[in-house]
PDB file of C-alpha atoms in Angstrom:
ATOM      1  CA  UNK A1310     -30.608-198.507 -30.099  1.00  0.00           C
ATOM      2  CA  UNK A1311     -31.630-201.998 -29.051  1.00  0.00           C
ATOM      3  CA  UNK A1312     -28.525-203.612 -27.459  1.00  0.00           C
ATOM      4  CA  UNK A1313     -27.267-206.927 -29.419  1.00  0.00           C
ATOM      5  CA  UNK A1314     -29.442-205.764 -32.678  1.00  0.00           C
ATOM      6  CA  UNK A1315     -27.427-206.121 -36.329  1.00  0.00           C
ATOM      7  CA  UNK A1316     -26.161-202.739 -38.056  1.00  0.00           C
ATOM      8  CA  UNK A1317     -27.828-201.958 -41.215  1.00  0.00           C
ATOM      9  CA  UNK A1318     -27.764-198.102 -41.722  1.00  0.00           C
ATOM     10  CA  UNK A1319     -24.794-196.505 -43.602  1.00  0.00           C
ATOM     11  CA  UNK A1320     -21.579-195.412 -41.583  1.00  0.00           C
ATOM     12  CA  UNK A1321     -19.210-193.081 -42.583  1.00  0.00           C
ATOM     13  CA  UNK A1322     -16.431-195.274 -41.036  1.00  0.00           C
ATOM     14  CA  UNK A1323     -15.916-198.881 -40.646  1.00  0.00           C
ATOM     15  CA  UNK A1324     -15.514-199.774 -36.956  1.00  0.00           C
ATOM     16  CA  UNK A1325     -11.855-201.748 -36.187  1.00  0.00           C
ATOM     17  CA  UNK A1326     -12.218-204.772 -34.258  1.00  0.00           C
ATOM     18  CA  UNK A1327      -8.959-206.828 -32.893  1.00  0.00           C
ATOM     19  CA  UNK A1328      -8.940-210.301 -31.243  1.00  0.00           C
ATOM     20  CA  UNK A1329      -6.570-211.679 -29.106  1.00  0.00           C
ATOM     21  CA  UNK A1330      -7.190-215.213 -28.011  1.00  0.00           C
ATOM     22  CA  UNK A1331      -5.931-218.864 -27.077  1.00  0.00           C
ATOM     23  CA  UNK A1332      -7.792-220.650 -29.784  1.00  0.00           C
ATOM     24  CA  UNK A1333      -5.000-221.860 -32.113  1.00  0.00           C
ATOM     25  CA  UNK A1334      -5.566-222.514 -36.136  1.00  0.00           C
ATOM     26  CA  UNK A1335      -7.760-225.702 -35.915  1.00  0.00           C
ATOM     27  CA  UNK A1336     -10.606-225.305 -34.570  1.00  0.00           C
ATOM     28  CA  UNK A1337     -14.235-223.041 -35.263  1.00  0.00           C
ATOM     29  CA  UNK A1338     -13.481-220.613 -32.757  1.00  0.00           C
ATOM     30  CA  UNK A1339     -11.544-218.163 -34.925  1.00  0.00           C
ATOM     31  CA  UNK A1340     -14.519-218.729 -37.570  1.00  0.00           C
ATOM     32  CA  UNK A1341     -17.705-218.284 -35.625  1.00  0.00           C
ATOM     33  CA  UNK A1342     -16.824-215.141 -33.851  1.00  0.00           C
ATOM     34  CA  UNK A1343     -15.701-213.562 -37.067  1.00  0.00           C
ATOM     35  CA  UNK A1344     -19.224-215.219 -38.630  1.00  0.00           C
ATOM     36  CA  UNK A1345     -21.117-213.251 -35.743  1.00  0.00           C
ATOM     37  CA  UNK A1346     -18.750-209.868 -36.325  1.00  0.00           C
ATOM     38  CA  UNK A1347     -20.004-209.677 -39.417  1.00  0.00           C
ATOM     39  CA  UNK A1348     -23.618-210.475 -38.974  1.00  0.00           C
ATOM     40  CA  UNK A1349     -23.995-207.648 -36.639  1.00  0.00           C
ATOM     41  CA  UNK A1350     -21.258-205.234 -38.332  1.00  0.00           C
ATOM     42  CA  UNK A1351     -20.667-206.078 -41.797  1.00  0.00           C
ATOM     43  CA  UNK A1352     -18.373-202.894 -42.350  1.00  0.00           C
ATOM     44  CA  UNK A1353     -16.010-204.221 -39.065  1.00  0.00           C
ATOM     45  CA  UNK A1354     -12.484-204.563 -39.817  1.00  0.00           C
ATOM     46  CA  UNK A1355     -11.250-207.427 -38.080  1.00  0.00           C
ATOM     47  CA  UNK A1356      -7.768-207.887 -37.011  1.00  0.00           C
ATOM     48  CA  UNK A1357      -6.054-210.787 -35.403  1.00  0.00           C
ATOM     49  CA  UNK A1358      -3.460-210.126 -33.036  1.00  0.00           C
ATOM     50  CA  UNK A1359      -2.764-213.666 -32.173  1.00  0.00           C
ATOM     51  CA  UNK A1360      -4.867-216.420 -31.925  1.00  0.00           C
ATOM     52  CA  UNK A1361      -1.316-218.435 -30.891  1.00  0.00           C
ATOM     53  CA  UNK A1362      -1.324-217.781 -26.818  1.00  0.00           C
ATOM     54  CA  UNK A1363      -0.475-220.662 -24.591  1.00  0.00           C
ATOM     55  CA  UNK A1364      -3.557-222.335 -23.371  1.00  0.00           C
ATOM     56  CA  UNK A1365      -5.222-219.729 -20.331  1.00  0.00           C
ATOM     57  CA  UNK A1366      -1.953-217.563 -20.394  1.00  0.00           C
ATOM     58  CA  UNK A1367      -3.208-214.380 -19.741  1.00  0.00           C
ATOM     59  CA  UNK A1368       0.207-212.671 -18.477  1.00  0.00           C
ATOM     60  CA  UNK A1369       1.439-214.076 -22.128  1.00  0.00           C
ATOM     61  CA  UNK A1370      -1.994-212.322 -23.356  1.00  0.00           C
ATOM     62  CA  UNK A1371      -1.567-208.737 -22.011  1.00  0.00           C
ATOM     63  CA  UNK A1372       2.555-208.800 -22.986  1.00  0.00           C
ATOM     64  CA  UNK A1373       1.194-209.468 -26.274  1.00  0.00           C
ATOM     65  CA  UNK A1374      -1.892-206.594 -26.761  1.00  0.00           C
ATOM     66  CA  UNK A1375      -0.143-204.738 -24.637  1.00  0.00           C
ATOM     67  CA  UNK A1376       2.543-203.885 -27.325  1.00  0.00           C
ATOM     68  CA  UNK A1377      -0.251-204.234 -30.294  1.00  0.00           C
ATOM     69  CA  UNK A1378      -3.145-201.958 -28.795  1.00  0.00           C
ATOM     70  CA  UNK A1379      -1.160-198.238 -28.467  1.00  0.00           C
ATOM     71  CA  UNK A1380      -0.756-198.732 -32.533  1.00  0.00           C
ATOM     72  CA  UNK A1381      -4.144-198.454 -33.321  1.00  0.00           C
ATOM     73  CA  UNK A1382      -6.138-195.321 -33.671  1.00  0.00           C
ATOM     74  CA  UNK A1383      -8.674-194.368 -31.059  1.00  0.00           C
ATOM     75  CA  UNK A1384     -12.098-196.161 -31.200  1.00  0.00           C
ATOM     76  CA  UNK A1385     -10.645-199.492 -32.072  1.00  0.00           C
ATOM     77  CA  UNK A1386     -12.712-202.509 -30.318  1.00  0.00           C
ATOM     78  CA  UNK A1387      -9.938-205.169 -28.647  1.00  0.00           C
ATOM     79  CA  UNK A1388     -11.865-208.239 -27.481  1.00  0.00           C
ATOM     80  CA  UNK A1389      -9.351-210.388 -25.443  1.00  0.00           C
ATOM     81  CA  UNK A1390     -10.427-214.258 -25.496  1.00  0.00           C
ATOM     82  CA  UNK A1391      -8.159-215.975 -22.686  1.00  0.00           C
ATOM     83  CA  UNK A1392      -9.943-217.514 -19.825  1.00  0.00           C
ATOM     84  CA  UNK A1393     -13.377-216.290 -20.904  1.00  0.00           C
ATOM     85  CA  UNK A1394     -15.626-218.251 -18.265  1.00  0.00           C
ATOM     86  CA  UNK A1395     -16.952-215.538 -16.455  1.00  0.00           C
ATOM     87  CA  UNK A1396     -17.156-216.231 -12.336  1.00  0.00           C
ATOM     88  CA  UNK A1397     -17.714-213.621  -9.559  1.00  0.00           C
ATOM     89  CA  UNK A1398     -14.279-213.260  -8.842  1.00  0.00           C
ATOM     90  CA  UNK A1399     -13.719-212.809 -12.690  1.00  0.00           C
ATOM     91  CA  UNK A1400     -16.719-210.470 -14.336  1.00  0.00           C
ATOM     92  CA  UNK A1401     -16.759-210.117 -18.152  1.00  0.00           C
ATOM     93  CA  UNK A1402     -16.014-206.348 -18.090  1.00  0.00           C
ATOM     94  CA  UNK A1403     -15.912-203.680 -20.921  1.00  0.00           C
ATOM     95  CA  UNK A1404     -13.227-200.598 -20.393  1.00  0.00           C
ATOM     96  CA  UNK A1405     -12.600-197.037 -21.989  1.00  0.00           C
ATOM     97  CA  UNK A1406      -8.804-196.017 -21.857  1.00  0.00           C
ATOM     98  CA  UNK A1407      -6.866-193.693 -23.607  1.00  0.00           C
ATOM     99  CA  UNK A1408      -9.497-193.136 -26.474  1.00  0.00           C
ATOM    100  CA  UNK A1409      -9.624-197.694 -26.997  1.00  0.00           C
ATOM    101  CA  UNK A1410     -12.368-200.325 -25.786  1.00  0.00           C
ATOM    102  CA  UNK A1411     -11.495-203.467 -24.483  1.00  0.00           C
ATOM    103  CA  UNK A1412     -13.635-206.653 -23.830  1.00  0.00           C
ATOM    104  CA  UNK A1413     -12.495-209.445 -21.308  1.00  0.00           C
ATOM    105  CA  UNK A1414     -12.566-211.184 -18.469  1.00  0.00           C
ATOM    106  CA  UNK A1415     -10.917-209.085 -15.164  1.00  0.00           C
ATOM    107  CA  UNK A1416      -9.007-212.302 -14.435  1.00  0.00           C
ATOM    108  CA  UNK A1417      -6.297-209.294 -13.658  1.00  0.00           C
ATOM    109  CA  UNK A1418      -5.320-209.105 -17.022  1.00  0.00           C
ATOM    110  CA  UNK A1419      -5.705-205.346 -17.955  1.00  0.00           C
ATOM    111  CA  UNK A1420      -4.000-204.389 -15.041  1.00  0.00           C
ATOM    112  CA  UNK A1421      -1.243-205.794 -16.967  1.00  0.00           C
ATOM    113  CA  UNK A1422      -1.964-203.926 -19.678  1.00  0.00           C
ATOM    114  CA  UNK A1423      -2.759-200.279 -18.613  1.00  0.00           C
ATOM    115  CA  UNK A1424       0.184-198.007 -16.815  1.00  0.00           C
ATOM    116  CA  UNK A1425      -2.944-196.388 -14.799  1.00  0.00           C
ATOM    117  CA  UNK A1426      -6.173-197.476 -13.666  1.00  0.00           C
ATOM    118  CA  UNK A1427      -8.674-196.732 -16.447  1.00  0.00           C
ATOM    119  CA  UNK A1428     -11.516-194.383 -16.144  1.00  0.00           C
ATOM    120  CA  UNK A1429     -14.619-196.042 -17.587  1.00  0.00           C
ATOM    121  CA  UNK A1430     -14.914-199.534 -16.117  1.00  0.00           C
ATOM    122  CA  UNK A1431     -18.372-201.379 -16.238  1.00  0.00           C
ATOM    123  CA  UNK A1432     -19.034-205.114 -15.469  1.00  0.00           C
ATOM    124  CA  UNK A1433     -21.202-206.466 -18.349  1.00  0.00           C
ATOM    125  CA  UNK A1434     -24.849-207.383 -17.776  1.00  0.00           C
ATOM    126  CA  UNK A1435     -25.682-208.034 -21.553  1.00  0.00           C
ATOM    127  CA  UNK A1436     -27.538-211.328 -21.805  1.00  0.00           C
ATOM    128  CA  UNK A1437     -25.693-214.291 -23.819  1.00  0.00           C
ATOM    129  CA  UNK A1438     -27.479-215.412 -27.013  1.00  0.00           C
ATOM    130  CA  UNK A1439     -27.139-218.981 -26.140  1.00  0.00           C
ATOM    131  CA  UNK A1440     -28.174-220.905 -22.656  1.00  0.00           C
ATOM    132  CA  UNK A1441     -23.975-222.059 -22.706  1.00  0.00           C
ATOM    133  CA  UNK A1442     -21.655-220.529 -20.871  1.00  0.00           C
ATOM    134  CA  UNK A1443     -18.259-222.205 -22.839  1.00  0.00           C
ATOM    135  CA  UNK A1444     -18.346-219.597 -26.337  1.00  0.00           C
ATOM    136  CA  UNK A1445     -18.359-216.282 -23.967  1.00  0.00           C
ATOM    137  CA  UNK A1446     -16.607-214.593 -26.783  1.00  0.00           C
ATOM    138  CA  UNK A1447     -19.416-215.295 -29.532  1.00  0.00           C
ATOM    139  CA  UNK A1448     -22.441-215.391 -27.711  1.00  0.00           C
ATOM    140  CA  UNK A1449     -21.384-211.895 -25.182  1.00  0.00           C
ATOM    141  CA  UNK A1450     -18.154-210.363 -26.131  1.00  0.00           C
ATOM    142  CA  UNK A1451     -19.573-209.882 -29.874  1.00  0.00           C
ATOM    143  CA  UNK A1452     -22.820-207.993 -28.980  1.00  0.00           C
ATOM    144  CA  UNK A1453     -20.955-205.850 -26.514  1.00  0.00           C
ATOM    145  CA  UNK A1454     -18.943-204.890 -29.297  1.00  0.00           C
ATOM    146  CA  UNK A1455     -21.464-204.077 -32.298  1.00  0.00           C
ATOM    147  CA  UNK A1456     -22.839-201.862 -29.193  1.00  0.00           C
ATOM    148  CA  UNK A1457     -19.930-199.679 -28.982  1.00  0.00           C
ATOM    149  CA  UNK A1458     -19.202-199.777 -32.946  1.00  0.00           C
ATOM    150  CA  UNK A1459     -23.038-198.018 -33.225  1.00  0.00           C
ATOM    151  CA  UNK A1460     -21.834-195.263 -30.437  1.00  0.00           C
ATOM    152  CA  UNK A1461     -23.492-197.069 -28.057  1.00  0.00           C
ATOM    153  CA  UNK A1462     -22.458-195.772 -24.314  1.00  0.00           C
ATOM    154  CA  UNK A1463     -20.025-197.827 -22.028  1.00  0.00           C
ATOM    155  CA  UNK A1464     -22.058-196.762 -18.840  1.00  0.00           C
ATOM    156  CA  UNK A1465     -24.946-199.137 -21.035  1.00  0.00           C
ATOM    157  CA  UNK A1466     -23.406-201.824 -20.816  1.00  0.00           C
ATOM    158  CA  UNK A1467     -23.970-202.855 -17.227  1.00  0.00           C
ATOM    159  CA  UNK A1468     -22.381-201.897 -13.389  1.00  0.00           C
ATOM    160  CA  UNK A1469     -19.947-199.376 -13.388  1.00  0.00           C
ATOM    161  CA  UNK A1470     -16.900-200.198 -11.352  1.00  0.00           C
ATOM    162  CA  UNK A1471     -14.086-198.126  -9.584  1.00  0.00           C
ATOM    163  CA  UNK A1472     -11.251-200.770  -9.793  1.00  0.00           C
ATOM    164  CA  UNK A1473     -10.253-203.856 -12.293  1.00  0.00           C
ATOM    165  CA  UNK A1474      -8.493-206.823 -10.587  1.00  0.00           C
ATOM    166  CA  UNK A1475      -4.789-206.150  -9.884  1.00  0.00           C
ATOM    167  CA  UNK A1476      -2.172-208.922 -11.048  1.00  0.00           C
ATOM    168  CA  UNK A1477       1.263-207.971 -10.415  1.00  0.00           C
ATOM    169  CA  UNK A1478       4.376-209.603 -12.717  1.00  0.00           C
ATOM    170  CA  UNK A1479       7.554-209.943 -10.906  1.00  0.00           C
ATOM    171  CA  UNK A1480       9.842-206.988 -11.467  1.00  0.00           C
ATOM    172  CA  UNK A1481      13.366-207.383 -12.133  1.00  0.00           C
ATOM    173  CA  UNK A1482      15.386-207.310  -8.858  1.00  0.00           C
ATOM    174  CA  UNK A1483      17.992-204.480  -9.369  1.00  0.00           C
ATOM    175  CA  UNK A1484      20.847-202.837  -6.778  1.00  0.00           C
ATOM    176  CA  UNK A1485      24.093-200.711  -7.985  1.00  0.00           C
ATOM    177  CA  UNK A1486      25.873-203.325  -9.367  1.00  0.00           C
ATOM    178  CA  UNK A1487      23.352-206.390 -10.981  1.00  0.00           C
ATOM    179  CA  UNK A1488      19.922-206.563 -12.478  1.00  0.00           C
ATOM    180  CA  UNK A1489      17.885-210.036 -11.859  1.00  0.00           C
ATOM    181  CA  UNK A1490      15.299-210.199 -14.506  1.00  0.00           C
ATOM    182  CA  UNK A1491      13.657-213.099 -16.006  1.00  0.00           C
ATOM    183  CA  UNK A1492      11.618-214.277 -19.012  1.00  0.00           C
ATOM    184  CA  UNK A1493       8.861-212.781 -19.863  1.00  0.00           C
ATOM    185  CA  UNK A1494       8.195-214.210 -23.462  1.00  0.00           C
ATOM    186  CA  UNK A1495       9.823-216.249 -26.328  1.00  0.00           C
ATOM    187  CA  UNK A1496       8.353-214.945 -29.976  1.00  0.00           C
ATOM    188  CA  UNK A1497       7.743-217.526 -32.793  1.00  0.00           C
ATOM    189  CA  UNK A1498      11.440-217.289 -33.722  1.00  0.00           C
ATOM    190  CA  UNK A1499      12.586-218.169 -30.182  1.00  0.00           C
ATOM    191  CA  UNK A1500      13.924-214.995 -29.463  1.00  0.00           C
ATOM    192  CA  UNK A1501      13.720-214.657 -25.499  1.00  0.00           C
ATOM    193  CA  UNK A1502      13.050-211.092 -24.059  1.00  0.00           C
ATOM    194  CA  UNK A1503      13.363-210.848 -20.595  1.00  0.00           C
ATOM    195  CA  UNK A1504      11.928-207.824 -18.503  1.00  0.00           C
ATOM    196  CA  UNK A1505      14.313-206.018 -17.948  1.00  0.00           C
ATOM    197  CA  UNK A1506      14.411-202.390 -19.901  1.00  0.00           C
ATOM    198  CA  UNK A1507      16.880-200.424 -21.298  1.00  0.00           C
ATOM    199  CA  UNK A1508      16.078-197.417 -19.183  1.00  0.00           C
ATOM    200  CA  UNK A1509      16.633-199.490 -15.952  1.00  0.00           C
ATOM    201  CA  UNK A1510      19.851-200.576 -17.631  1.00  0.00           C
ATOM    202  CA  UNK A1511      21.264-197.315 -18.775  1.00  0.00           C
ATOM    203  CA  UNK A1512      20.554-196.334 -15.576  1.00  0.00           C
ATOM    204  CA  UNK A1513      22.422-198.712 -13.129  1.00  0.00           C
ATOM    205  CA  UNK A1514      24.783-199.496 -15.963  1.00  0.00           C
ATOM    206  CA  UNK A1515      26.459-195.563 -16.017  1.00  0.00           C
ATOM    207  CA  UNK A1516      28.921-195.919 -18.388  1.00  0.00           C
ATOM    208  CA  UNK A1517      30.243-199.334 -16.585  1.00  0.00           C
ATOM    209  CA  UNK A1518      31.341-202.610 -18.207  1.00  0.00           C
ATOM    210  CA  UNK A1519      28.787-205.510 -18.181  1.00  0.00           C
ATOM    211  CA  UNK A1520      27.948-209.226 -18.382  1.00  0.00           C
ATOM    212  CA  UNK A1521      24.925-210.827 -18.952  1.00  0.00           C
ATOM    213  CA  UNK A1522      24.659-214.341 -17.727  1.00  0.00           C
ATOM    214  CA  UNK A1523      22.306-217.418 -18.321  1.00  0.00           C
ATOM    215  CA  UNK A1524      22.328-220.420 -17.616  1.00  0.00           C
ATOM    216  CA  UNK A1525      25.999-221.209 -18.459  1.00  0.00           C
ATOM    217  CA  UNK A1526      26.558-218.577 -21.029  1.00  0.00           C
ATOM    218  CA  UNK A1527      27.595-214.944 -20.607  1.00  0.00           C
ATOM    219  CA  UNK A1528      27.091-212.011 -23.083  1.00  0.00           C
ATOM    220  CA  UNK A1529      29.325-208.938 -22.810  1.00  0.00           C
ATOM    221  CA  UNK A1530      27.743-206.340 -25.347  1.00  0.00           C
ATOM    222  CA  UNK A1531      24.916-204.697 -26.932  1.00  0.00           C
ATOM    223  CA  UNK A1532      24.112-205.577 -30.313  1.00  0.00           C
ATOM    224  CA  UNK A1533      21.906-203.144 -32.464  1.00  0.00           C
ATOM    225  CA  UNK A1534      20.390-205.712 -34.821  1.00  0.00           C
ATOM    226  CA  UNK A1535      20.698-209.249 -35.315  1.00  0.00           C
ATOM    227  CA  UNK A1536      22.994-209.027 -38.281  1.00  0.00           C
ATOM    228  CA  UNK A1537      25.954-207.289 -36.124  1.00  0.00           C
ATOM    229  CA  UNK A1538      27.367-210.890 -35.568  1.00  0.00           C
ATOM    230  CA  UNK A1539      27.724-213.906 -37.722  1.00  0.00           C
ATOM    231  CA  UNK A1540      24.571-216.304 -38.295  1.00  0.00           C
ATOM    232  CA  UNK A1541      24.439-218.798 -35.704  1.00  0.00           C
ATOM    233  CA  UNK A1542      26.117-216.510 -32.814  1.00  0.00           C
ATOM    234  CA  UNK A1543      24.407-215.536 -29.937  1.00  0.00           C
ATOM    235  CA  UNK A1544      23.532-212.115 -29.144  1.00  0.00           C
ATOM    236  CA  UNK A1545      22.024-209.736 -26.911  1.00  0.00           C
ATOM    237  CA  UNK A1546      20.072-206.658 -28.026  1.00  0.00           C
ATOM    238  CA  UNK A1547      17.007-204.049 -26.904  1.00  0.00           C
ATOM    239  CA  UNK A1548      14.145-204.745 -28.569  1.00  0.00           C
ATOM    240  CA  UNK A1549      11.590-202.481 -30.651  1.00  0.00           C
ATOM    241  CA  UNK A1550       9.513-202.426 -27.281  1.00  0.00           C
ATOM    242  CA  UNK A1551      12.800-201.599 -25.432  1.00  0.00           C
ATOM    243  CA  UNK A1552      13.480-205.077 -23.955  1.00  0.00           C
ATOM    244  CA  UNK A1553      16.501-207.179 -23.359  1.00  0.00           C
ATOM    245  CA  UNK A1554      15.899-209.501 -25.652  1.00  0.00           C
ATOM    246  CA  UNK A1555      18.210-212.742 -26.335  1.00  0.00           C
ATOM    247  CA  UNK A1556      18.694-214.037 -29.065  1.00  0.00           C
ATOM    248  CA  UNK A1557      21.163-215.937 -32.098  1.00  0.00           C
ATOM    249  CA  UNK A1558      21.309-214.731 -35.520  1.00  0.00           C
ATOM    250  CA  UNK A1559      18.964-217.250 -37.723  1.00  0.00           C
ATOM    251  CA  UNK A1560      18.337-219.088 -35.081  1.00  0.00           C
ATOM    252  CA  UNK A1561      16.234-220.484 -32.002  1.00  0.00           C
ATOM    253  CA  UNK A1562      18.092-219.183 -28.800  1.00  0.00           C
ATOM    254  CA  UNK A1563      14.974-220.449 -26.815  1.00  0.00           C
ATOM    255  CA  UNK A1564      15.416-224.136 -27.943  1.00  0.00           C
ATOM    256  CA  UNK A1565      19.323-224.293 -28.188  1.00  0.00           C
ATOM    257  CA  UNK A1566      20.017-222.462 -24.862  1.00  0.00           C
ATOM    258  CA  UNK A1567      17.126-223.863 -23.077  1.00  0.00           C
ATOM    259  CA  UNK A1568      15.556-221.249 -21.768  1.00  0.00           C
ATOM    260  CA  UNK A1569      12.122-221.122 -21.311  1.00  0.00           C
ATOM    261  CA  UNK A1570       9.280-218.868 -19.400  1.00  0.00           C
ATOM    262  CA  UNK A1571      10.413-217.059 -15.826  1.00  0.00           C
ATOM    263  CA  UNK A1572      13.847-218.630 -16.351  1.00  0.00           C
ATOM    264  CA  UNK A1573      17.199-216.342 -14.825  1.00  0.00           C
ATOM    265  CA  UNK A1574      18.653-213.922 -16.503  1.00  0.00           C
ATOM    266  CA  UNK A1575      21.254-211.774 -14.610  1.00  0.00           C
ATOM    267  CA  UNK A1576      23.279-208.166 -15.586  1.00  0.00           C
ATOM    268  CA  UNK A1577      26.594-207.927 -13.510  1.00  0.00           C
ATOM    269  CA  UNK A1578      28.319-204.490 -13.726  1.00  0.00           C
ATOM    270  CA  UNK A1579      31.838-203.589 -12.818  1.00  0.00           C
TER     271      UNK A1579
END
C-alpha cells in the first residue's frame, strides 16, 4: 500500500472514525476534514464526539474521549484535534491501546486518557499534503488514518517510541475524615462533576454521616437521579462515569452557584 493513497477496493467492513476537537459549529474545519475522510475512505463512519471543547483545552479533551473511546468496538480510529501544531516537545503521534488507534498531538494528553502506558507508540513521519502547518488534522491526521483503516501497520507510520508525554491532573486531597476535590468539568446542562469518585468516597466515608460543601452551600445526601428532589433544588449525585457530580434539577448549578473549572469542592465526614 502507498501511504496517503484513496481506498477504492471493496471492504467487508466500514472503518469507524471519531473526532474530538476545539473547532466549534461555524467554521470549515468540521467540513473539510470530513470532505478529506471521505475522499480517501468513502465507507468511514464518522462520529463526532465533540467539536464543543474550550479553545486548546486538552485536560477538558481527554475527560471527554476518555469516557467516549472504551464504548466503541476495537479498530475504531479516534483523531483528537486540540492543540494540533506539532513542535519537538509535542510530536503528532499515532498509538495502539487496548484493541483502539488514536491520532494527536503528545501535548500530554493521552496520558490522561490511558490507565497504563500504551504499547504501540510511534511519532508520525507522514508528509503533510499542503506546505501549511495550521490544518494538521486535514492535511496529516487524515492520511494517517485511511492508513490504518486499509490494515496498514502502526510501526509504518514513523519512529517508534517507549513513552508519551506525562501530564498529571490534580488528585483529590483525601485523609480519614474529608475529601478535597475540585472541578473537573461542567456538561452543556451545567451540571458540575468534580473528581472525586465514589469508590474513594465509599471508602473514607464507612458508613459515616457527610457534608459536602461549596462555596457557601452544603449538601448532606446522595441522590440517585435528578428527579429524587423537586425541580429547581440542588442536588448531589454519582454520575454514569462514577463522579460526584453537582447539580439542580432542570437547572444550571454551574451558572447559579458559580462554580466554574478547578473550583473547591470539599466532603466532611463525622
Amino acid at each position: 500500500m502507498i501511504l496517503g493513497s484513496s481506498i477504492t477496493t471493496q471492504r467487508d467492513f466500514m472503518p469507524i472514525i471519531t473526532l474530538t476537537s476545539d473547532w466549534g459549529l461555524k467554521d470549515h474545519y468540521i467540513g473539510a476534514v470530513k470532505g478529506s475522510i471521505l475522499s480517501r475512505i468513502p465507507q468511514a463512519v464518522i462520529v463526532d464526539i465533540t467539536h464543543s471543547i474550550p479553545s486548546f483545552n486538552s485536560e477538558q479533551a481527554a475527560f471527554v474521549l476518555k469516557n467516549a473511546w472504551p464504548h466503541f468496538p476495537k479498530g475504531t480510529i479516534h483523531v483528537l484535534a486540540v492543540n494540533t501544531e506539532e513542535s519537538d516537545k509535542h510530536p503528532h503521534t499515532a498509538i495502539e491501546y487496548e484493541g483502539h488507534f488514536f491520532i494527536g498531538p503528545d501535548t500530554g494528553v493521552f496520558s490522561l486518557l490511558f490507565e497504563k502506558t500504551p504499547k504501540k507508540i510511534v511519532e508520525v513521519q507522514v508528509p503533510q499534503d499542503t506546505p501549511f502547518f495550521t490544518f494538521s488534522t486535514r492535511d496529516r491526521f487524515v492520511k494517517v488514518a485511511a492508513h490504518l483503516a486499509e490494515g496498514g501497520k502502526l510501526e509504518d507510520l514513523g519512529i517508534m517510541r517507549s513513552k508519551i508525554l506525562q501530564k498529571i491532573l490534580l488528585n483529590p486531597v483525601v485523609d480519614h475524615h474529608i475529601i478535597k476535590g475540585h472541578v473537573m468539568y461542567i456538561d452543556s446542562y451545567e451540571n458540575v462533576i468534580t473528581n472525586i469518585t465514589e469508590p474513594v468516597f465509599n471508602e473514607i466515608r464507612n458508613e459515616r454521616k457527610f457534608f459536602i460543601q461549596f462555596r457557601t452551600y452544603e449538601i448532606r445526601k446522595i441522590s440517585r437521579s435528578y428527579q429524587d428532589v423537586p425541580s429547581g433544588e440542588l442536588l448531589a449525585l454519582f454520575d454514569s462515569n462514577r463522579y460526584l457530580e453537582i447539580a439542580i434539577n432542570q437547572g444550571n448549578a454551574a451558572g447559579l452557584l458559580g462554580l466554574d473549572y478547578k473550583d473547591m469542592v470539599r466532603v466532611e465526614f463525622v
